[in-house]
PDB file of C-alpha atoms in Angstrom:
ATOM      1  CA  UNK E 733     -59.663   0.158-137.186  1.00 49.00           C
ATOM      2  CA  UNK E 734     -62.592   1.036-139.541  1.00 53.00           C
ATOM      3  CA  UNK E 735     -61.887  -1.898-141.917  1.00 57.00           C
ATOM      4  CA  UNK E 736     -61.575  -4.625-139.526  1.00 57.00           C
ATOM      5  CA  UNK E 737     -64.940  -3.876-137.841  1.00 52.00           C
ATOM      6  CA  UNK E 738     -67.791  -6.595-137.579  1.00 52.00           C
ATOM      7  CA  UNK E 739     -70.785  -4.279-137.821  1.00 50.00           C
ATOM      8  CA  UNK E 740     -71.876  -2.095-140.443  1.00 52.00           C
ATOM      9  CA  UNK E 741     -71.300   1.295-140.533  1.00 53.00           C
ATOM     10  CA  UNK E 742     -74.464   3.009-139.985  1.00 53.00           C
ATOM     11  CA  UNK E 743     -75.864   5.639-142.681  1.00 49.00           C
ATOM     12  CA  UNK E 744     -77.227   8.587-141.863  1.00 50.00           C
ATOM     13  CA  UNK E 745     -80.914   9.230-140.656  1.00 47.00           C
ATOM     14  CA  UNK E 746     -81.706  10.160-144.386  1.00 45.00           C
ATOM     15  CA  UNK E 747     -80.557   7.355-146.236  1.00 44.00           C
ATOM     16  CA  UNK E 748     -81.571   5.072-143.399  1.00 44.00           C
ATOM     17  CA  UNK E 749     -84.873   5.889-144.249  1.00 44.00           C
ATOM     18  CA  UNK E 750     -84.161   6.233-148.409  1.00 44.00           C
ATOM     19  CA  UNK E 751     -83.401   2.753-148.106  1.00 45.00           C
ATOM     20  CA  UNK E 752     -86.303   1.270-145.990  1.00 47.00           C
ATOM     21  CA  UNK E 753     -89.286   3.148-146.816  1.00 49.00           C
ATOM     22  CA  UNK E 754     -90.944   0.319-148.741  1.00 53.00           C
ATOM     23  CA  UNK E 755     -90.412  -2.123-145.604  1.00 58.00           C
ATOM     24  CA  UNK E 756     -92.303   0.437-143.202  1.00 55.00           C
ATOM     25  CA  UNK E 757     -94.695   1.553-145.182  1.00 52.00           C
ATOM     26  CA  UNK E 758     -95.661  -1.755-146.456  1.00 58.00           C
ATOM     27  CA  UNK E 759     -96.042  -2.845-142.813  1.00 61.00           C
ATOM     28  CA  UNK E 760     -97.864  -0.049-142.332  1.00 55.00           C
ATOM     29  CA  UNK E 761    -100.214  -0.612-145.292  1.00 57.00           C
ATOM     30  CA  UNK E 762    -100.777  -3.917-144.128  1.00 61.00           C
ATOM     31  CA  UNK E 763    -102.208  -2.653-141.062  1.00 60.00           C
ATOM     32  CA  UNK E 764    -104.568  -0.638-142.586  1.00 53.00           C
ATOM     33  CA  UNK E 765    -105.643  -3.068-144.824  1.00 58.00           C
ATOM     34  CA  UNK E 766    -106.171  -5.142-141.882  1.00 59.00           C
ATOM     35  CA  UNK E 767    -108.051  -2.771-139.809  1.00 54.00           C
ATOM     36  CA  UNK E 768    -110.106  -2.132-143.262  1.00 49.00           C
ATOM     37  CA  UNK E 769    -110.977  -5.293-144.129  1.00 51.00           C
ATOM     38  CA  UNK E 770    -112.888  -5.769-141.252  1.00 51.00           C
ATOM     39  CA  UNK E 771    -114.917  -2.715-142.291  1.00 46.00           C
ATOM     40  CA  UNK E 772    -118.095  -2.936-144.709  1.00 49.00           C
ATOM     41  CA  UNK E 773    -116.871  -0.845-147.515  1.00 48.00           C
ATOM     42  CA  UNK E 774    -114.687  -2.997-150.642  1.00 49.00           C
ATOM     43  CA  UNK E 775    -112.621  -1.975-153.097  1.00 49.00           C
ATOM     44  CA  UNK E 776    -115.038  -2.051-155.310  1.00 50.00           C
ATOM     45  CA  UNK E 777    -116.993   0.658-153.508  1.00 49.00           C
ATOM     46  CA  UNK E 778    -114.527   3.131-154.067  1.00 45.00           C
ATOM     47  CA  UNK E 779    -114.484   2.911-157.240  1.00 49.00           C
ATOM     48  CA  UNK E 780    -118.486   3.047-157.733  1.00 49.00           C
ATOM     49  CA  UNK E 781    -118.063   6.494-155.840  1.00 47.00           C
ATOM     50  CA  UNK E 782    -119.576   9.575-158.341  1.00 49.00           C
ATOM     51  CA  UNK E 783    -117.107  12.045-159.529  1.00 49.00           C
ATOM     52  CA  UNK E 784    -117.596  15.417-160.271  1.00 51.00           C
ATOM     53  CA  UNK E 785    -115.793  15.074-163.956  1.00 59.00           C
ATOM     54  CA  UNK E 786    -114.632  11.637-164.636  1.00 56.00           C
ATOM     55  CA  UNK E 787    -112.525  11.862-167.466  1.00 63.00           C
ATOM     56  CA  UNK E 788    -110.432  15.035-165.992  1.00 65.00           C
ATOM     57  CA  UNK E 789    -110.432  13.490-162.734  1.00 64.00           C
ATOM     58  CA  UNK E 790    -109.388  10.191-163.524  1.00 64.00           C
ATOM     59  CA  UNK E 791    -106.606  11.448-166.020  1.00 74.00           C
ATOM     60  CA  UNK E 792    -105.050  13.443-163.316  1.00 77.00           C
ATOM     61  CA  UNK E 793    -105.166  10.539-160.975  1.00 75.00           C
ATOM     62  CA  UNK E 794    -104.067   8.037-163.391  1.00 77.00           C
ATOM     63  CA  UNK E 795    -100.826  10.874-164.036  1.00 81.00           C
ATOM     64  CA  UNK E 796    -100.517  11.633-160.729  1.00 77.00           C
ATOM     65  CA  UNK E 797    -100.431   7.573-159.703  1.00 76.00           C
ATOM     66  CA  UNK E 798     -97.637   7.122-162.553  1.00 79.00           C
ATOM     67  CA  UNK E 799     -95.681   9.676-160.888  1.00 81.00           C
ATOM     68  CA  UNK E 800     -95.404   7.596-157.383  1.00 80.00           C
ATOM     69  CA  UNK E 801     -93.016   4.921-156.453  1.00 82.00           C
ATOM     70  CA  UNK E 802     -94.608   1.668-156.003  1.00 79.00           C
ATOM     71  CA  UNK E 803     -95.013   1.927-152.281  1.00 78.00           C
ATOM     72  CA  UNK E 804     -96.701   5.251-152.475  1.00 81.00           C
ATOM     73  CA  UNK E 805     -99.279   3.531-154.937  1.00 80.00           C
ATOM     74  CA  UNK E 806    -100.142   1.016-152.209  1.00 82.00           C
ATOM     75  CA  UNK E 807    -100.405   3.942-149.304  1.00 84.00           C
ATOM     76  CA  UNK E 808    -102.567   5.890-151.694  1.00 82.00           C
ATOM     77  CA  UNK E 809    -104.320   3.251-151.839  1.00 82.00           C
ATOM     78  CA  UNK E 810    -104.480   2.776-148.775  1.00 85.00           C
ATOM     79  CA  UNK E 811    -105.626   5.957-147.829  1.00 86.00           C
ATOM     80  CA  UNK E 812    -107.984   6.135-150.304  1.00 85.00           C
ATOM     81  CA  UNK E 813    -109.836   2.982-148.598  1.00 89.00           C
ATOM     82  CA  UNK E 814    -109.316   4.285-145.126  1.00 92.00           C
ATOM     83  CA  UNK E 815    -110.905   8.519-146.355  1.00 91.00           C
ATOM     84  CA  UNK E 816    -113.975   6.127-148.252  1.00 92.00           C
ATOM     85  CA  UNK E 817    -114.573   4.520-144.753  1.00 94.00           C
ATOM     86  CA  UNK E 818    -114.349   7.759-142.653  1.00 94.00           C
ATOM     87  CA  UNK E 819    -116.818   9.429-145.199  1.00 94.00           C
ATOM     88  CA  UNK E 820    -119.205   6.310-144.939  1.00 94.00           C
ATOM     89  CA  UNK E 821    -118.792   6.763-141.278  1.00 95.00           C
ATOM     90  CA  UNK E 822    -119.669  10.522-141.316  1.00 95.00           C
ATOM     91  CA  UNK E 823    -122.380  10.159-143.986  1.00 95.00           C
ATOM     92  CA  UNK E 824    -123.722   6.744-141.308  1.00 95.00           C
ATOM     93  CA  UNK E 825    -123.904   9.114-138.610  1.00 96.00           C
ATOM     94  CA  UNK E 826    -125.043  12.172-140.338  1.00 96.00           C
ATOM     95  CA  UNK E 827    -127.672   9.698-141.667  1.00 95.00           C
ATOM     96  CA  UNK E 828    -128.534   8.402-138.159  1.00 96.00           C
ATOM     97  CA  UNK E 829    -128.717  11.668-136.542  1.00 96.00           C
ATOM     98  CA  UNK E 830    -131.151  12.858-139.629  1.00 96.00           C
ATOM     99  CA  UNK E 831    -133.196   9.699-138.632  1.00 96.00           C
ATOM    100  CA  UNK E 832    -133.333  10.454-134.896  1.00 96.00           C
ATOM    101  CA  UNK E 833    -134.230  13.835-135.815  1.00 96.00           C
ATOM    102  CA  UNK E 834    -137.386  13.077-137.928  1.00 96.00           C
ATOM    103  CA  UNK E 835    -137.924  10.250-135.250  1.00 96.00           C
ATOM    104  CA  UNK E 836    -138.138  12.705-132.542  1.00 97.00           C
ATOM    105  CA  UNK E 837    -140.425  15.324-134.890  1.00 96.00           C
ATOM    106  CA  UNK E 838    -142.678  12.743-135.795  1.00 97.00           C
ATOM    107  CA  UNK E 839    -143.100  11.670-131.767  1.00 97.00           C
ATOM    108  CA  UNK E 840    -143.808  15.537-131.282  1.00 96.00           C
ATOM    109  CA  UNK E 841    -146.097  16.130-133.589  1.00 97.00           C
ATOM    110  CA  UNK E 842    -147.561  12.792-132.240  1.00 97.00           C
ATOM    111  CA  UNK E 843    -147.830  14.234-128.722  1.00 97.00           C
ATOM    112  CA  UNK E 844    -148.946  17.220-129.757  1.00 97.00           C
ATOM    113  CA  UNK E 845    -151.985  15.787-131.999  1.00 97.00           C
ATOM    114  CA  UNK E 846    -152.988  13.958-128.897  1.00 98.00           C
ATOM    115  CA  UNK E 847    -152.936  16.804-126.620  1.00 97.00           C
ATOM    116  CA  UNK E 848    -155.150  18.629-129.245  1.00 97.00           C
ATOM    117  CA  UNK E 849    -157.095  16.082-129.457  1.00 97.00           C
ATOM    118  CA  UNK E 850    -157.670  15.608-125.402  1.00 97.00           C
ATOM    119  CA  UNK E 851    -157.730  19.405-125.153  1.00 97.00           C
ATOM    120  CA  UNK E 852    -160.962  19.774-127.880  1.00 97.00           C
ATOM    121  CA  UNK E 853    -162.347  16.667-125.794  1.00 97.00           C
ATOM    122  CA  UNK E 854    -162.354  18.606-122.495  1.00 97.00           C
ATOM    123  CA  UNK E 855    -163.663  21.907-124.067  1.00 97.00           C
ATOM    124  CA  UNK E 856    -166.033  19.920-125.551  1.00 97.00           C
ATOM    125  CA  UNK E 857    -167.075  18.200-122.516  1.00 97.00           C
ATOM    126  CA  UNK E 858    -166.678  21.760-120.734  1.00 97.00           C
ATOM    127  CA  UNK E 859    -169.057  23.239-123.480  1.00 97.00           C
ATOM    128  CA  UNK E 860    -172.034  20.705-122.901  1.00 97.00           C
ATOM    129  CA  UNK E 861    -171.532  21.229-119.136  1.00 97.00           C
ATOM    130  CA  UNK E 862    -171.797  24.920-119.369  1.00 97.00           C
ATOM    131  CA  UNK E 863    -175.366  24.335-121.760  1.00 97.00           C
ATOM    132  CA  UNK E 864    -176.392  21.907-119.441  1.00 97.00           C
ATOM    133  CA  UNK E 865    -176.118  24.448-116.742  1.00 97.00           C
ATOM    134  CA  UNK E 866    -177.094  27.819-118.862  1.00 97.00           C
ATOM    135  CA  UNK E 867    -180.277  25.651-119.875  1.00 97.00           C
ATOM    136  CA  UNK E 868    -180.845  24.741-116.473  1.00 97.00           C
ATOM    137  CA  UNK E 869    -180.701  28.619-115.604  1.00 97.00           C
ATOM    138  CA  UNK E 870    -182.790  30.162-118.280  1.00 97.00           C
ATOM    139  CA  UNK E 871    -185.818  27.743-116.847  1.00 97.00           C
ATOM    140  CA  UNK E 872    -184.555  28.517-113.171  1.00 97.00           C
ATOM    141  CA  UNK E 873    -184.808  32.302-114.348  1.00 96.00           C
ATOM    142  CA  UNK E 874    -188.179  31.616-116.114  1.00 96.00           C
ATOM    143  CA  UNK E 875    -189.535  30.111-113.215  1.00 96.00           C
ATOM    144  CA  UNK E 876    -188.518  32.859-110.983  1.00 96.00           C
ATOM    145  CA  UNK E 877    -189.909  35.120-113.805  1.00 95.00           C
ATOM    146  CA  UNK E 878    -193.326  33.456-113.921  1.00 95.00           C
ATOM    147  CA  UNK E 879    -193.240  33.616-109.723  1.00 95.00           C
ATOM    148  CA  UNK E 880    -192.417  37.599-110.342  1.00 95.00           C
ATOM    149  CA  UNK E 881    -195.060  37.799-112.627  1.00 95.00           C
ATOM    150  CA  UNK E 882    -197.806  36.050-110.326  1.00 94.00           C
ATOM    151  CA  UNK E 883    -196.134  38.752-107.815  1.00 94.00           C
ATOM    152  CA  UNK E 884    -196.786  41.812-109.413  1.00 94.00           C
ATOM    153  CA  UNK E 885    -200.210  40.868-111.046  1.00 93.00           C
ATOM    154  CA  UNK E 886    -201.239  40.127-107.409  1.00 92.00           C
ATOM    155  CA  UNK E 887    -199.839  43.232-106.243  1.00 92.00           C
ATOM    156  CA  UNK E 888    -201.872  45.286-109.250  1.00 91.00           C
ATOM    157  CA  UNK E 889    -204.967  42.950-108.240  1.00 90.00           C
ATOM    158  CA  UNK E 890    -204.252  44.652-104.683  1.00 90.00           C
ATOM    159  CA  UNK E 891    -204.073  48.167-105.949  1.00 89.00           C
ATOM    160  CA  UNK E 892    -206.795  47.475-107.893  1.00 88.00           C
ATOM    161  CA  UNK E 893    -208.665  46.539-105.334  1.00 87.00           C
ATOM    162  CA  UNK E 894    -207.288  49.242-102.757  1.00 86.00           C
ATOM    163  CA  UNK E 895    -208.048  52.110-105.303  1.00 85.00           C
ATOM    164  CA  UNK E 896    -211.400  50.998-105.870  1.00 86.00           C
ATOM    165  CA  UNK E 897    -212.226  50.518-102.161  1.00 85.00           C
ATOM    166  CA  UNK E 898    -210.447  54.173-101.557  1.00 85.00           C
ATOM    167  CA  UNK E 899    -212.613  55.573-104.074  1.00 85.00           C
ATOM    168  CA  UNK E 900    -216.076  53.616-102.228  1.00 85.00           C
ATOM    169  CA  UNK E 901    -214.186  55.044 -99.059  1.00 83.00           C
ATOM    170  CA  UNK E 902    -214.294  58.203-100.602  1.00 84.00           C
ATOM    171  CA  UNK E 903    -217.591  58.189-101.724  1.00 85.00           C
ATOM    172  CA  UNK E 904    -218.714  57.393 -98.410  1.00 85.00           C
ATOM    173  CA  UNK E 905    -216.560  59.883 -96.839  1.00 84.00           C
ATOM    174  CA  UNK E 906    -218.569  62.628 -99.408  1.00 85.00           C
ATOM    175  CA  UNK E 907    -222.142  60.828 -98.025  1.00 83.00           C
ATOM    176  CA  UNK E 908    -221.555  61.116 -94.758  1.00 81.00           C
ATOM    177  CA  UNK E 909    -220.496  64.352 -94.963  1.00 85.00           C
ATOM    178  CA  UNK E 910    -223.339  65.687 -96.858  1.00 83.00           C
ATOM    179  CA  UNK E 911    -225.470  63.501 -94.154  1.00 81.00           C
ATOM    180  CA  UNK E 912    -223.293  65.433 -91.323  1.00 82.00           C
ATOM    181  CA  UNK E 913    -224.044  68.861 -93.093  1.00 80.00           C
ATOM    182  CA  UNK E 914    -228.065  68.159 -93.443  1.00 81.00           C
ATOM    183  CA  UNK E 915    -228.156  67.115 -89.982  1.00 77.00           C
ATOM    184  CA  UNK E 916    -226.261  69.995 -88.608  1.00 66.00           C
TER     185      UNK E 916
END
């Protein structure tokens, strides 16, 4: 029998949850606020955030806001702390990753100044090797010069002498043939 029974008759699903929403989403609001609070950004951050328009945006919000039952205030709310903290999060890491990046172009250019810098010290220790040895060369080359130059003067000094004592040759050659043709 229906009237005599003990328990309650249950409602269905939809006005189950009609009638409870303020219980579970307070719990749940709690929870956030919990998990938020442990966080770095306040309440008060939020609302130093820059708007885009603040008088258009905070008239729709404030009309908007009126519009909600008390419970959806508090999970607006709550999500409003919990989107701040995920964009503080993103924003940290975009930051952080910005930071690394300049760290690691900073290092390179580093790196790179110093292998400049060690490279123009070996070409310039290459350079003053190679004049070292091009000077040591040209006098090396003007020695051998000078030696080439004793070598062909003494070689003309020859000739010299060689024509002259061809030409005495020859001049004897012409007397004793003259002395050959008065004695024959």
């Amino acid at each position: 029998d229906p009237d005599k029974t003990l328990v309650e008759p249950t409602a269905p699903p939809a006005k189950r949850i009609a009638k409870q929403p303020a219980k579970h989403v307070q719990s749940v609001i709690q929870r956030v606020i919990s998990i938020s609070s442990n966080a770095s950004t306040s309440d008060s951050d939020i609302s130093s955030m820059p708007s885009t328009d603040p008088s258009q945006e905070g008239d729709s919000i404030a009309t908007w806001r009126k519009a909600l039952e008390p419970h959806q205030g508090s999970l607006f709310d709550a999500l409003v702390v919990v989107s701040h903290k995920l964009v503080k999060h993103i924003v940290d890491q975009e930051t952080a990753a910005k930071d690394t990046l300049d760290d690691y172009r900073l290092q390179g250019e580093k790196v790179v100044k110093i292998l400049e810098q060690s490279h123009l010290e070996a070409y310039g220790k290459q350079v003053a090797a190679l004049e070292k040895h091009k000077k040591k060369m040209i006098k090396e080359l003007n020695r051998q010069a000078d030696k080439l130059a004793s070598v062909v003067e003494q070689l003309a000094d020859q000739r010299e002498k060689g024509r002259v004592a061809a030409e005495e040759g020859d001049e004897m050659d012409e007397k004793l043939v003259e002395l050959m043709g008065m004695v024959a």
